[in-house]
Amino acid sequence: MLNAARLGAAALSAALLAGVAAGPALADSPSPSDGPTTPAAPAAPAAPAVPDGLYGKSDPTYDGVWRQSLALTALSAAKVTPADSAVAWLTGQQCEDGGWPSYRAAGAACDAKTEDSNATAVAIQALVALGGHQPAVDKGVQWLKANQNADGSWPYNPGSPGDANSTGLAVNALFAARTDPASVAKAGSGGAAGKNAFDGLAHFQLGCTAPADQRGAFAFQPDPAAGTLAPNTLATAQAALAAAGGHLPVTASVRADSTPKPLACADGSAPTAVPHAEAGEAVGAYLTAQLSAGAQHLTLTMPGAEPKPDYTATAWAALALTQSGHPEQASEAVDWLEGQGATWTKNGTDAAATATLLMVAQATHRDTADLTGQLTALGPAPKAAATTEATPAKKKSDGFGQFWLIIVGLLVGIGGGLLLSLQRKRNPNL
């Protein structure tokens, strides 16, 4: 089953269900419809066997690189040294041009058309977290630069219109690789300067022309006919971490004293893009309001289906709020995620969900021991397990030494008093 995060956003699924092109069509993803409406097609090929070194036991066709990257990032933050086979599997998925596909069977050739900006972005972040893989990171960053659209955005697969999720993940990767997103801009037509990565992200954010309760949110993509933006839950949550200047794993320690600042809009304000300096706070204010209205979780709504909790979006929202210095606004959402953890992670058997929940717990300084153990068990035995830093035990001689120090002090005092008394007896004038 395709992980929801790998689909990009609910808007895409809704469009596919309605038969409306929402672009980009995910070349490596199945239709999210419940069943075919056309004559029966030949039986699908059997799912590939799970390769050695890969975390999780489910079909890796659509999320192999995604879940492996999240797992390695989370375990690295937990001070677990993964098996060489786990790291080698991820690096072995990289194509010669620097990009990663969602999954490539052993021995299969790379296909540039199905290389995937989402997989590439999270793989870069995982290799940066692991350390020691700079050539692969550099090649991945170059692939992102080469496949950026002229409007500054990134598509899921090269050559398609950009979307907020893919653009946000690419910006996360640039931050992780210490590459300024403001400096990443693909030249436009005729040699004109292209828009940079921050411009691309702003392309999807709702600003002052939107209703007040939607300002700061992100759309998956503009409406293909009208060009208007409509808030999308997962797009907003995933783009928010990039707007806040973060990447995986979230380790921000800056703490703001106030709630996120809503976008400041004067009456009749011009339809301009949200300034980058205000983007993180604006989306943080939107997410805080949505969490408060939704019993501290975000909700996935699709045409013809009952609304249901969106665990992935809630987790990314918590990461973004923590990154932007607002952990208090994320706290109750993290409580909710912990309470729903067994359901979301399928009792610790879903590698991507378990890794994401572990990164949320790490970022918000919650207990991580159980999640670390569950995630570790889903892959090859690590080279070194996580260690906890215990408070150094006192030396056994400490109390004994203090006791003798007191005795010596008393003896010195008594001896000094006796000496003074004897001197006074010998010389009454003292």
Tab-separated table of C-alpha atoms in Angstrom:
chain	number	residue	atom	x	y	z
A	1	MET	CA	0.000	0.000	0.000
A	2	LEU	CA	1.332	3.412	-0.936
A	3	ASN	CA	2.247	5.531	2.051
A	4	ALA	CA	0.147	8.700	2.183
A	5	ALA	CA	3.228	10.865	2.425
A	6	ARG	CA	4.502	9.437	-0.824
A	7	LEU	CA	1.379	10.460	-2.690
A	8	GLY	CA	2.156	14.079	-1.973
A	9	ALA	CA	-1.180	15.493	-0.919
A	10	ALA	CA	-4.826	14.628	-0.618
A	11	ALA	CA	-5.620	17.087	-3.389
A	12	LEU	CA	-3.906	14.880	-5.892
A	13	SER	CA	-5.818	11.807	-4.768
A	14	ALA	CA	-9.085	13.699	-4.853
A	15	ALA	CA	-8.381	14.915	-8.358
A	16	LEU	CA	-7.563	11.425	-9.540
A	17	LEU	CA	-10.734	10.089	-7.996
A	18	ALA	CA	-12.748	12.798	-9.729
A	19	GLY	CA	-10.991	12.167	-13.034
A	20	VAL	CA	-9.546	15.683	-13.133
A	21	ALA	CA	-5.902	16.248	-13.985
A	22	ALA	CA	-4.139	17.831	-11.044
A	23	GLY	CA	-0.577	17.246	-12.244
A	24	PRO	CA	1.922	16.018	-11.747
A	25	ALA	CA	0.710	12.477	-12.209
A	26	LEU	CA	2.910	10.233	-10.135
A	27	ALA	CA	4.390	7.937	-12.711
A	28	ASP	CA	5.321	5.341	-10.109
A	29	SER	CA	2.157	5.403	-8.025
A	30	PRO	CA	-1.025	3.357	-8.397
A	31	SER	CA	-4.437	4.923	-8.683
A	32	PRO	CA	-5.911	5.477	-5.225
A	33	SER	CA	-9.346	4.333	-6.406
A	34	ASP	CA	-10.833	1.292	-4.693
A	35	GLY	CA	-11.157	-0.723	-7.913
A	36	PRO	CA	-10.989	-0.489	-11.670
A	37	THR	CA	-13.883	1.038	-13.595
A	38	THR	CA	-12.600	-0.278	-16.917
A	39	PRO	CA	-12.465	-3.868	-18.186
A	40	ALA	CA	-10.229	-6.074	-16.090
A	41	ALA	CA	-6.545	-5.673	-16.859
A	42	PRO	CA	-3.936	-8.427	-16.701
A	43	ALA	CA	-2.940	-9.397	-13.182
A	44	ALA	CA	-0.326	-7.141	-11.677
A	45	PRO	CA	3.135	-8.617	-11.226
A	46	ALA	CA	3.975	-9.988	-7.820
A	47	ALA	CA	5.455	-7.542	-5.357
A	48	PRO	CA	9.248	-7.669	-5.247
A	49	ALA	CA	10.944	-9.415	-2.371
A	50	VAL	CA	12.136	-7.077	0.347
A	51	PRO	CA	15.885	-6.617	-0.172
A	52	ASP	CA	18.420	-7.323	2.549
A	53	GLY	CA	19.281	-4.152	4.392
A	54	LEU	CA	15.890	-2.493	3.893
A	55	TYR	CA	13.762	-1.425	6.858
A	56	GLY	CA	10.195	-2.732	6.867
A	57	LYS	CA	8.688	-5.845	5.349
A	58	SER	CA	6.053	-4.400	2.988
A	59	ASP	CA	6.313	-3.954	-0.773
A	60	PRO	CA	9.079	-1.368	-1.354
A	61	THR	CA	8.017	-0.408	-4.882
A	62	TYR	CA	6.590	2.984	-3.967
A	63	ASP	CA	8.335	3.914	-0.732
A	64	GLY	CA	11.574	1.941	-0.446
A	65	VAL	CA	13.932	4.922	-0.517
A	66	TRP	CA	11.471	7.075	1.452
A	67	ARG	CA	11.137	4.720	4.414
A	68	GLN	CA	14.818	3.760	4.388
A	69	SER	CA	15.843	7.406	4.514
A	70	LEU	CA	13.460	8.225	7.361
A	71	ALA	CA	14.607	5.155	9.300
A	72	LEU	CA	18.305	5.955	8.930
A	73	THR	CA	17.733	9.608	9.844
A	74	ALA	CA	15.779	8.719	12.978
A	75	LEU	CA	18.211	6.021	14.090
A	76	SER	CA	21.183	8.298	13.519
A	77	ALA	CA	19.583	10.860	15.828
A	78	ALA	CA	19.062	8.037	18.354
A	79	LYS	CA	22.822	7.309	18.276
A	80	VAL	CA	22.284	3.943	16.619
A	81	THR	CA	24.981	2.968	14.119
A	82	PRO	CA	23.090	1.149	11.349
A	83	ALA	CA	24.352	-1.938	9.583
A	84	ASP	CA	26.556	-1.365	6.554
A	85	SER	CA	23.981	-3.205	4.449
A	86	ALA	CA	21.285	-0.662	5.358
A	87	VAL	CA	23.423	2.291	4.313
A	88	ALA	CA	24.721	0.505	1.222
A	89	TRP	CA	21.174	-0.224	0.084
A	90	LEU	CA	20.317	3.488	0.181
A	91	THR	CA	23.486	4.671	-1.530
A	92	GLY	CA	23.105	1.893	-4.100
A	93	GLN	CA	19.715	3.269	-5.122
A	94	GLN	CA	21.256	6.544	-6.287
A	95	CYS	CA	21.504	6.950	-10.049
A	96	GLU	CA	24.571	8.196	-11.862
A	97	ASP	CA	23.021	11.632	-12.399
A	98	GLY	CA	22.561	12.027	-8.616
A	99	GLY	CA	18.835	11.404	-8.264
A	100	TRP	CA	17.026	8.612	-6.459
A	101	PRO	CA	13.951	6.743	-7.678
A	102	SER	CA	11.259	5.611	-5.261
A	103	TYR	CA	12.703	2.117	-5.601
A	104	ARG	CA	14.975	0.325	-8.053
A	105	ALA	CA	15.229	-3.444	-8.130
A	106	ALA	CA	18.716	-4.890	-7.871
A	107	GLY	CA	20.417	-4.739	-11.261
A	108	ALA	CA	17.704	-2.574	-12.850
A	109	ALA	CA	18.814	0.416	-14.879
A	110	CYS	CA	17.925	3.932	-13.817
A	111	ASP	CA	15.164	5.757	-15.675
A	112	ALA	CA	15.563	9.531	-15.471
A	113	LYS	CA	11.813	10.036	-15.955
A	114	THR	CA	10.957	8.152	-12.761
A	115	GLU	CA	13.612	9.630	-10.527
A	116	ASP	CA	11.822	11.267	-7.670
A	117	SER	CA	12.475	14.600	-5.952
A	118	ASN	CA	10.869	13.389	-2.713
A	119	ALA	CA	13.056	10.298	-2.491
A	120	THR	CA	16.128	12.335	-3.452
A	121	ALA	CA	15.411	14.983	-0.824
A	122	VAL	CA	14.980	12.576	2.093
A	123	ALA	CA	17.958	10.465	0.976
A	124	ILE	CA	20.163	13.567	1.058
A	125	GLN	CA	18.970	14.359	4.585
A	126	ALA	CA	19.637	10.788	5.724
A	127	LEU	CA	23.183	10.763	4.325
A	128	VAL	CA	23.944	14.140	5.879
A	129	ALA	CA	22.702	12.820	9.248
A	130	LEU	CA	24.844	9.687	8.915
A	131	GLY	CA	27.927	11.624	7.849
A	132	GLY	CA	30.739	10.447	5.602
A	133	HIS	CA	28.788	10.504	2.331
A	134	GLN	CA	29.588	13.955	0.955
A	135	PRO	CA	30.081	12.912	-2.704
A	136	ALA	CA	26.630	11.303	-2.794
A	137	VAL	CA	25.111	14.340	-1.049
A	138	ASP	CA	26.760	16.720	-3.525
A	139	LYS	CA	25.472	14.705	-6.487
A	140	GLY	CA	21.988	14.702	-4.998
A	141	VAL	CA	22.037	18.477	-4.528
A	142	GLN	CA	23.187	18.919	-8.115
A	143	TRP	CA	20.275	16.750	-9.262
A	144	LEU	CA	17.858	18.966	-7.354
A	145	LYS	CA	19.352	22.065	-8.935
A	146	ALA	CA	19.153	20.537	-12.411
A	147	ASN	CA	15.486	19.553	-11.976
A	148	GLN	CA	14.193	22.743	-10.406
A	149	ASN	CA	11.475	24.520	-12.382
A	150	ALA	CA	11.948	28.090	-13.571
A	151	ASP	CA	9.368	29.304	-11.024
A	152	GLY	CA	11.619	28.016	-8.246
A	153	SER	CA	9.507	24.969	-7.417
A	154	TRP	CA	10.137	21.236	-7.712
A	155	PRO	CA	7.873	18.574	-9.201
A	156	TYR	CA	7.589	15.017	-7.958
A	157	ASN	CA	9.063	13.668	-11.209
A	158	PRO	CA	11.165	15.821	-13.557
A	159	GLY	CA	9.368	17.815	-16.213
A	160	SER	CA	6.047	18.245	-14.388
A	161	PRO	CA	4.558	21.291	-12.644
A	162	GLY	CA	5.855	21.825	-9.140
A	163	ASP	CA	3.953	21.178	-5.927
A	164	ALA	CA	4.272	22.379	-2.349
A	165	ASN	CA	5.233	19.018	-0.844
A	166	SER	CA	8.053	18.348	-3.292
A	167	THR	CA	9.303	21.926	-3.066
A	168	GLY	CA	9.269	21.858	0.725
A	169	LEU	CA	11.196	18.582	0.836
A	170	ALA	CA	13.767	19.915	-1.630
A	171	VAL	CA	14.274	23.009	0.527
A	172	ASN	CA	14.692	20.749	3.583
A	173	ALA	CA	17.449	18.898	1.714
A	174	LEU	CA	19.199	22.128	0.750
A	175	PHE	CA	19.184	23.274	4.368
A	176	ALA	CA	20.570	19.893	5.485
A	177	ALA	CA	23.343	20.091	2.877
A	178	ARG	CA	24.204	23.653	3.980
A	179	THR	CA	23.148	25.103	0.641
A	180	ASP	CA	21.313	28.429	0.840
A	181	PRO	CA	17.926	27.965	-0.864
A	182	ALA	CA	17.990	31.637	-1.827
A	183	SER	CA	20.998	30.890	-4.030
A	184	VAL	CA	19.361	27.977	-5.862
A	185	ALA	CA	17.594	29.307	-8.938
A	186	LYS	CA	17.346	27.777	-12.388
A	187	ALA	CA	17.747	30.195	-15.275
A	188	GLY	CA	14.519	31.102	-17.038
A	189	SER	CA	13.849	31.268	-20.739
A	190	GLY	CA	16.162	33.476	-22.766
A	191	GLY	CA	18.751	33.442	-20.007
A	192	ALA	CA	16.554	35.441	-17.660
A	193	ALA	CA	17.112	34.921	-13.971
A	194	GLY	CA	14.859	32.247	-12.545
A	195	LYS	CA	13.057	32.262	-9.253
A	196	ASN	CA	14.889	30.834	-6.257
A	197	ALA	CA	13.785	28.018	-3.973
A	198	PHE	CA	12.126	30.385	-1.492
A	199	ASP	CA	10.187	31.975	-4.354
A	200	GLY	CA	9.093	28.515	-5.425
A	201	LEU	CA	7.807	27.718	-1.936
A	202	ALA	CA	5.971	31.054	-1.714
A	203	HIS	CA	4.211	30.199	-4.980
A	204	PHE	CA	1.958	27.800	-3.028
A	205	GLN	CA	1.355	29.770	0.193
A	206	LEU	CA	-1.933	31.586	0.746
A	207	GLY	CA	-1.411	35.252	1.543
A	208	CYS	CA	-3.420	38.350	2.345
A	209	THR	CA	-5.920	37.897	-0.486
A	210	ALA	CA	-7.146	34.635	1.071
A	211	PRO	CA	-9.812	34.501	3.802
A	212	ALA	CA	-8.306	35.316	7.177
A	213	ASP	CA	-8.643	31.762	8.502
A	214	GLN	CA	-6.739	30.357	5.502
A	215	ARG	CA	-3.779	32.733	5.457
A	216	GLY	CA	-0.424	31.042	5.881
A	217	ALA	CA	-1.644	27.650	4.614
A	218	PHE	CA	-0.150	25.961	1.548
A	219	ALA	CA	-1.958	24.569	-1.457
A	220	PHE	CA	-0.695	21.424	-3.130
A	221	GLN	CA	-0.806	23.222	-6.489
A	222	PRO	CA	-2.710	26.181	-7.921
A	223	ASP	CA	-6.027	25.320	-9.511
A	224	PRO	CA	-5.124	24.445	-13.119
A	225	ALA	CA	-7.941	26.584	-14.554
A	226	ALA	CA	-8.307	29.540	-12.220
A	227	GLY	CA	-4.833	29.603	-10.699
A	228	THR	CA	-6.308	30.011	-7.224
A	229	LEU	CA	-4.928	28.377	-4.082
A	230	ALA	CA	-6.865	26.190	-1.661
A	231	PRO	CA	-5.407	24.970	1.657
A	232	ASN	CA	-4.247	21.365	1.698
A	233	THR	CA	-3.519	19.633	4.977
A	234	LEU	CA	-0.501	17.502	4.086
A	235	ALA	CA	0.958	20.103	1.726
A	236	THR	CA	0.785	22.688	4.511
A	237	ALA	CA	2.333	20.443	7.139
A	238	GLN	CA	5.214	19.264	4.947
A	239	ALA	CA	5.970	22.696	3.474
A	240	ALA	CA	5.880	24.255	6.953
A	241	LEU	CA	9.173	22.684	8.034
A	242	ALA	CA	10.903	24.269	5.042
A	243	ALA	CA	9.213	27.616	5.693
A	244	ALA	CA	10.554	27.412	9.256
A	245	GLY	CA	14.091	26.884	7.958
A	246	GLY	CA	14.410	23.264	9.061
A	247	HIS	CA	15.279	19.792	7.902
A	248	LEU	CA	15.265	16.261	9.260
A	249	PRO	CA	16.056	15.452	11.997
A	250	VAL	CA	14.653	18.484	13.821
A	251	THR	CA	17.057	19.516	16.572
A	252	ALA	CA	16.084	23.175	17.022
A	253	SER	CA	16.605	24.517	20.517
A	254	VAL	CA	15.391	28.089	19.939
A	255	ARG	CA	12.219	28.737	21.886
A	256	ALA	CA	9.823	31.631	21.272
A	257	ASP	CA	7.926	33.114	24.193
A	258	SER	CA	4.756	33.798	22.217
A	259	THR	CA	2.415	31.973	19.875
A	260	PRO	CA	3.141	32.043	16.120
A	261	LYS	CA	2.355	35.386	14.523
A	262	PRO	CA	-0.457	35.384	11.970
A	263	LEU	CA	0.197	37.069	8.663
A	264	ALA	CA	-0.196	40.815	9.060
A	265	CYS	CA	-2.541	42.082	6.367
A	266	ALA	CA	-3.844	45.596	5.858
A	267	ASP	CA	-7.265	46.076	4.298
A	268	GLY	CA	-7.043	46.086	0.516
A	269	SER	CA	-3.517	44.644	0.518
A	270	ALA	CA	-2.084	43.774	-2.887
A	271	PRO	CA	-1.984	40.124	-3.990
A	272	THR	CA	1.697	39.647	-3.271
A	273	ALA	CA	3.508	36.498	-2.191
A	274	VAL	CA	4.081	35.885	1.496
A	275	PRO	CA	7.575	37.237	2.337
A	276	HIS	CA	10.023	34.484	3.253
A	277	ALA	CA	10.755	36.164	6.599
A	278	GLU	CA	7.079	35.808	7.562
A	279	ALA	CA	6.328	32.431	5.963
A	280	GLY	CA	7.286	30.240	8.911
A	281	GLU	CA	5.310	32.202	11.477
A	282	ALA	CA	2.314	32.523	9.165
A	283	VAL	CA	2.040	28.794	8.526
A	284	GLY	CA	2.724	28.129	12.211
A	285	ALA	CA	-0.234	30.301	13.168
A	286	TYR	CA	-2.431	28.492	10.646
A	287	LEU	CA	-1.371	25.041	11.898
A	288	THR	CA	-1.879	26.050	15.532
A	289	ALA	CA	-5.424	27.130	14.755
A	290	GLN	CA	-6.137	23.939	12.812
A	291	LEU	CA	-4.792	21.736	15.599
A	292	SER	CA	-6.841	23.592	18.183
A	293	ALA	CA	-10.004	23.252	16.105
A	294	GLY	CA	-9.361	19.570	15.381
A	295	ALA	CA	-8.795	18.202	18.890
A	296	GLN	CA	-5.024	18.539	18.439
A	297	HIS	CA	-4.724	16.635	15.190
A	298	LEU	CA	-5.097	17.415	11.508
A	299	THR	CA	-7.744	15.770	9.374
A	300	LEU	CA	-7.684	14.213	5.925
A	301	THR	CA	-10.810	14.949	3.889
A	302	MET	CA	-11.509	13.393	0.498
A	303	PRO	CA	-14.603	13.522	-1.698
A	304	GLY	CA	-16.994	10.705	-0.946
A	305	ALA	CA	-15.105	9.571	2.147
A	306	GLU	CA	-15.510	10.222	5.829
A	307	PRO	CA	-12.920	12.625	7.281
A	308	LYS	CA	-10.228	10.777	9.190
A	309	PRO	CA	-7.204	11.702	11.279
A	310	ASP	CA	-4.093	12.494	9.272
A	311	TYR	CA	-1.241	11.099	11.363
A	312	THR	CA	1.488	12.028	8.896
A	313	ALA	CA	0.345	15.634	8.533
A	314	THR	CA	0.004	16.005	12.309
A	315	ALA	CA	3.548	14.715	12.799
A	316	TRP	CA	5.015	17.113	10.243
A	317	ALA	CA	3.055	19.964	11.805
A	318	ALA	CA	4.558	19.145	15.206
A	319	LEU	CA	8.043	19.048	13.691
A	320	ALA	CA	7.515	22.414	11.973
A	321	LEU	CA	6.158	24.114	15.098
A	322	THR	CA	9.077	22.791	17.131
A	323	GLN	CA	11.556	23.951	14.502
A	324	SER	CA	10.072	27.448	14.500
A	325	GLY	CA	10.433	27.755	18.274
A	326	HIS	CA	6.863	26.907	19.281
A	327	PRO	CA	7.049	23.511	21.003
A	328	GLU	CA	4.229	24.452	23.384
A	329	GLN	CA	1.850	24.751	20.429
A	330	ALA	CA	2.977	21.267	19.308
A	331	SER	CA	2.837	19.637	22.736
A	332	GLU	CA	-0.790	18.486	22.758
A	333	ALA	CA	-0.512	17.240	19.171
A	334	VAL	CA	2.478	15.157	20.233
A	335	ASP	CA	0.420	13.803	23.135
A	336	TRP	CA	-2.257	12.813	20.622
A	337	LEU	CA	0.292	11.160	18.322
A	338	GLU	CA	1.725	9.172	21.211
A	339	GLY	CA	-1.753	7.999	22.129
A	340	GLN	CA	-2.442	6.938	18.546
A	341	GLY	CA	1.039	5.575	17.913
A	342	ALA	CA	0.145	1.897	17.865
A	343	THR	CA	-2.592	2.492	15.300
A	344	TRP	CA	-0.484	4.703	13.058
A	345	THR	CA	2.649	2.559	13.148
A	346	LYS	CA	0.687	-0.708	12.985
A	347	ASN	CA	2.208	-1.691	16.321
A	348	GLY	CA	5.673	-0.686	15.219
A	349	THR	CA	5.686	-2.617	11.926
A	350	ASP	CA	5.359	0.353	9.546
A	351	ALA	CA	8.912	1.629	9.118
A	352	ALA	CA	8.070	5.077	7.736
A	353	ALA	CA	5.438	5.818	10.386
A	354	THR	CA	7.613	4.495	13.213
A	355	ALA	CA	10.597	6.543	12.050
A	356	THR	CA	8.512	9.706	11.730
A	357	LEU	CA	6.993	9.272	15.185
A	358	LEU	CA	10.458	8.654	16.605
A	359	MET	CA	11.729	11.897	15.066
A	360	VAL	CA	8.777	13.764	16.601
A	361	ALA	CA	9.590	12.286	20.014
A	362	GLN	CA	13.261	13.210	19.601
A	363	ALA	CA	12.483	16.789	18.567
A	364	THR	CA	10.127	17.329	21.503
A	365	HIS	CA	12.296	15.532	24.069
A	366	ARG	CA	9.879	12.696	24.788
A	367	ASP	CA	10.854	9.156	25.744
A	368	THR	CA	12.252	7.412	22.673
A	369	ALA	CA	13.425	4.032	23.955
A	370	ASP	CA	10.455	1.937	22.798
A	371	LEU	CA	10.241	3.544	19.361
A	372	THR	CA	13.987	3.194	18.860
A	373	GLY	CA	13.727	-0.494	19.702
A	374	GLN	CA	10.767	-1.014	17.386
A	375	LEU	CA	12.453	0.720	14.453
A	376	THR	CA	15.744	-1.078	15.013
A	377	ALA	CA	13.904	-4.416	14.915
A	378	LEU	CA	12.501	-3.632	11.443
A	379	GLY	CA	15.918	-3.709	9.772
A	380	PRO	CA	19.258	-5.474	9.892
A	381	ALA	CA	21.038	-5.700	13.218
A	382	PRO	CA	22.877	-2.414	13.828
A	383	LYS	CA	26.629	-2.140	14.199
A	384	ALA	CA	26.139	-0.367	17.507
A	385	ALA	CA	22.966	0.056	19.528
A	386	ALA	CA	21.804	3.249	21.169
A	387	THR	CA	23.479	4.142	24.434
A	388	THR	CA	22.081	6.238	27.233
A	389	GLU	CA	24.253	8.618	29.168
A	390	ALA	CA	23.869	7.717	32.828
A	391	THR	CA	24.808	10.035	35.645
A	392	PRO	CA	28.299	9.019	36.774
A	393	ALA	CA	28.189	7.037	39.995
A	394	LYS	CA	29.957	8.431	42.978
A	395	LYS	CA	33.171	6.736	43.933
A	396	LYS	CA	32.850	4.478	46.957
A	397	SER	CA	35.616	6.374	48.687
A	398	ASP	CA	33.812	9.742	48.421
A	399	GLY	CA	31.846	9.353	51.691
A	400	PHE	CA	34.831	7.815	53.447
A	401	GLY	CA	37.055	10.701	52.402
A	402	GLN	CA	34.558	13.293	53.580
A	403	PHE	CA	34.278	11.507	56.957
A	404	TRP	CA	38.055	11.668	57.537
A	405	LEU	CA	38.146	15.289	56.424
A	406	ILE	CA	35.667	16.135	59.173
A	407	ILE	CA	37.640	14.097	61.768
A	408	VAL	CA	40.903	15.803	60.806
A	409	GLY	CA	39.231	19.202	61.046
A	410	LEU	CA	37.933	18.405	64.542
A	411	LEU	CA	41.322	17.136	65.698
A	412	VAL	CA	43.021	20.284	64.398
A	413	GLY	CA	40.481	22.413	66.231
A	414	ILE	CA	40.872	20.437	69.480
A	415	GLY	CA	44.631	20.485	69.206
A	416	GLY	CA	44.668	24.228	68.612
A	417	GLY	CA	42.447	24.781	71.660
A	418	LEU	CA	44.670	22.627	73.927
A	419	LEU	CA	47.772	24.423	72.723
A	420	LEU	CA	46.249	27.834	73.429
A	421	SER	CA	45.121	26.654	76.921
A	422	LEU	CA	48.647	25.436	77.822
A	423	GLN	CA	50.174	28.702	76.640
A	424	ARG	CA	47.777	30.703	78.815
A	425	LYS	CA	48.708	28.617	81.861
A	426	ARG	CA	52.383	29.327	81.277
A	427	ASN	CA	51.739	33.019	80.522
A	428	PRO	CA	48.617	34.463	82.207
A	429	ASN	CA	49.002	37.730	80.215
A	430	LEU	CA	47.984	35.977	76.974
